Amino acid sequence: AQTVTQSQPEMSVQEAETVTLSCTYDTSENNYYLFWYKQPPSRQMILVIRQEAYKQQNATENRFSVNFQKAAKSFSLKISDSQLGDTAMYFCAFSHGSSNTGKLIFGQGTTLQVKP
Amino acid sequence: NAGVTQTPKFRILKIGQSMTLQCTQDMNHNYMYWYRQDPGMGLKLIYYSVGAGITDKGEVPNGYNVSRSTTEDFPLRLELAAPSQTSVYFCASSSPPVSASTDTQYFGPGTRLTVL
């Protein structure tokens, strides 16, 4: 069974600095998708960034970028120029590419606090 | 578009009571999902549906039932509520996940359920 592991329960960063959140996953598949979701105190789940496993290029979305290491099964999220609004819980998630059901498998989450 | 709506926002149940959590989406998505999030943890899939009349179990289906009579609605039924079902419940929907570029799950705001 696929698993997603986030080994950092909590992290903090000073405003305007850079922080990296770690995620590892386990799968025997070659075709899959990876996601980072943000959950602020409002509880709303917000998609931050996605990565297709067949693409070698790392995805970027403004201040958010990923370091996708397929062989190592690692998918870290880098937040540059951290802002107070980035304070939230961040979840790494995995989706099968072949089953075509779109089911997501989530990690345990990392709580990020951005300090002024 | 309202997106994905869930009712109620909060509910307290007594052990053994039953209730239905409502979920409606107005994006004409075929795929819908129910997740639960226990305190400090990631989301786990309860049930999902790939279209009207089609449902399937996820990772943690025990104690729950679903139905999908229309594209828009995907209610989650709790029978004989137990304290272990105290959680936040999220409904989500997506278009057919043909590729990661379109495979985005839209989440509702969640229902916080407490069973005493």
Tab-separated table of C-alpha atoms in Angstrom, chain B:
chain	number	residue	atom	x	y	z
B	1	ASN	CA	-20.400	29.010	-8.264
B	2	ALA	CA	-20.656	28.031	-4.634
B	3	GLY	CA	-18.187	25.166	-5.167
B	4	VAL	CA	-18.499	22.396	-2.563
B	5	THR	CA	-20.887	23.071	0.309
B	6	GLN	CA	-21.305	21.023	3.470
B	7	THR	CA	-23.927	21.091	6.172
B	8	PRO	CA	-23.953	21.295	9.103
B	9	LYS	CA	-20.751	23.121	10.105
B	10	PHE	CA	-20.834	21.731	13.646
B	11	ARG	CA	-22.736	18.944	15.336
B	12	ILE	CA	-22.702	17.181	18.695
B	13	LEU	CA	-24.137	13.676	18.807
B	14	LYS	CA	-24.794	11.278	21.630
B	15	ILE	CA	-23.448	7.747	21.448
B	16	GLY	CA	-25.776	5.586	19.377
B	17	GLN	CA	-27.464	8.432	17.521
B	18	SER	CA	-27.444	8.642	13.729
B	19	MET	CA	-27.047	11.553	11.355
B	20	THR	CA	-26.393	12.469	7.739
B	21	LEU	CA	-23.696	14.885	6.650
B	22	GLN	CA	-24.726	16.676	3.498
B	23	CYS	CA	-22.407	17.527	0.601
B	24	THR	CA	-23.349	19.328	-2.609
B	25	GLN	CA	-21.220	20.571	-5.492
B	26	ASP	CA	-22.299	22.784	-8.359
B	27	MET	CA	-19.344	22.207	-10.699
B	28	ASN	CA	-20.836	19.161	-12.458
B	29	HIS	CA	-17.981	16.987	-11.186
B	30	ASN	CA	-18.350	13.249	-11.557
B	31	TYR	CA	-15.889	12.369	-8.787
B	32	MET	CA	-16.719	12.980	-5.129
B	33	TYR	CA	-14.977	11.978	-1.904
B	34	TRP	CA	-15.464	11.907	1.838
B	35	TYR	CA	-12.443	12.256	4.127
B	36	ARG	CA	-12.093	12.468	7.890
B	37	GLN	CA	-9.391	14.362	9.733
B	38	ASP	CA	-8.614	13.422	13.310
B	39	PRO	CA	-6.904	16.025	15.524
B	40	GLY	CA	-3.355	16.741	14.397
B	41	MET	CA	-3.513	14.167	11.621
B	42	GLY	CA	-3.859	13.999	7.867
B	43	LEU	CA	-7.035	13.235	5.983
B	44	LYS	CA	-8.165	9.659	5.460
B	45	LEU	CA	-10.565	8.550	2.735
B	46	ILE	CA	-13.877	7.118	3.923
B	47	TYR	CA	-15.828	6.600	0.687
B	48	TYR	CA	-15.695	7.883	-2.849
B	49	SER	CA	-17.861	7.950	-5.958
B	50	VAL	CA	-16.907	8.140	-9.623
B	51	GLY	CA	-20.412	8.987	-10.789
B	52	ALA	CA	-24.091	8.829	-9.930
B	53	GLY	CA	-25.022	5.368	-8.704
B	54	ILE	CA	-21.398	4.276	-8.185
B	55	THR	CA	-19.705	4.282	-4.780
B	56	ASP	CA	-16.749	2.462	-3.277
B	57	LYS	CA	-14.993	2.127	0.058
B	58	GLY	CA	-11.903	4.025	0.983
B	59	GLU	CA	-9.405	3.441	3.764
B	60	VAL	CA	-11.739	3.826	6.785
B	61	PRO	CA	-15.353	2.974	5.774
B	62	ASN	CA	-16.543	1.155	8.904
B	63	GLY	CA	-19.483	2.856	10.614
B	64	TYR	CA	-20.418	4.913	7.560
B	65	ASN	CA	-22.613	4.617	4.493
B	66	VAL	CA	-22.971	6.733	1.365
B	67	SER	CA	-25.267	7.099	-1.603
B	68	ARG	CA	-24.983	8.969	-4.897
B	69	SER	CA	-28.357	9.376	-6.544
B	70	THR	CA	-27.433	12.610	-8.335
B	71	THR	CA	-24.236	14.142	-9.702
B	72	GLU	CA	-24.504	17.059	-7.274
B	73	ASP	CA	-25.097	15.324	-3.939
B	74	PHE	CA	-23.026	12.843	-1.949
B	75	PRO	CA	-24.404	12.432	1.601
B	76	LEU	CA	-22.495	10.545	4.304
B	77	ARG	CA	-24.554	8.590	6.819
B	78	LEU	CA	-23.341	7.758	10.324
B	79	GLU	CA	-25.225	4.932	11.991
B	80	LEU	CA	-24.866	4.320	15.737
B	81	ALA	CA	-22.371	7.109	16.393
B	82	ALA	CA	-19.328	6.231	18.513
B	83	PRO	CA	-16.716	8.471	20.227
B	84	SER	CA	-14.136	7.191	17.699
B	85	GLN	CA	-16.072	9.049	15.002
B	86	THR	CA	-15.311	12.402	16.593
B	87	SER	CA	-13.500	14.152	13.763
B	88	VAL	CA	-13.682	16.824	11.090
B	89	TYR	CA	-15.285	15.557	7.897
B	90	PHE	CA	-14.403	16.944	4.497
B	91	CYS	CA	-16.203	16.432	1.234
B	92	ALA	CA	-14.343	16.987	-2.039
B	93	SER	CA	-15.053	16.797	-5.748
B	94	SER	CA	-13.075	16.754	-8.979
B	95	SER	CA	-13.329	16.328	-12.704
B	96	PRO	CA	-12.245	12.961	-14.085
B	97	PRO	CA	-8.554	12.777	-13.250
B	98	VAL	CA	-7.270	12.357	-16.761
B	99	SER	CA	-4.111	14.259	-15.945
B	100	ALA	CA	-2.656	16.221	-13.084
B	101	SER	CA	-3.323	19.441	-14.934
B	102	THR	CA	-7.035	18.864	-14.461
B	103	ASP	CA	-6.887	16.673	-11.390
B	104	THR	CA	-7.684	19.169	-8.688
B	105	GLN	CA	-9.867	18.224	-5.788
B	106	TYR	CA	-12.044	21.031	-4.509
B	107	PHE	CA	-12.767	20.720	-0.811
B	108	GLY	CA	-15.745	21.839	1.213
B	109	PRO	CA	-15.288	23.808	4.459
B	110	GLY	CA	-15.682	20.721	6.651
B	111	THR	CA	-18.078	19.542	9.371
B	112	ARG	CA	-16.808	19.281	12.933
B	113	LEU	CA	-18.525	16.347	14.627
B	114	THR	CA	-18.258	15.479	18.311
B	115	VAL	CA	-19.715	12.258	19.715
B	116	LEU	CA	-20.229	12.221	23.481
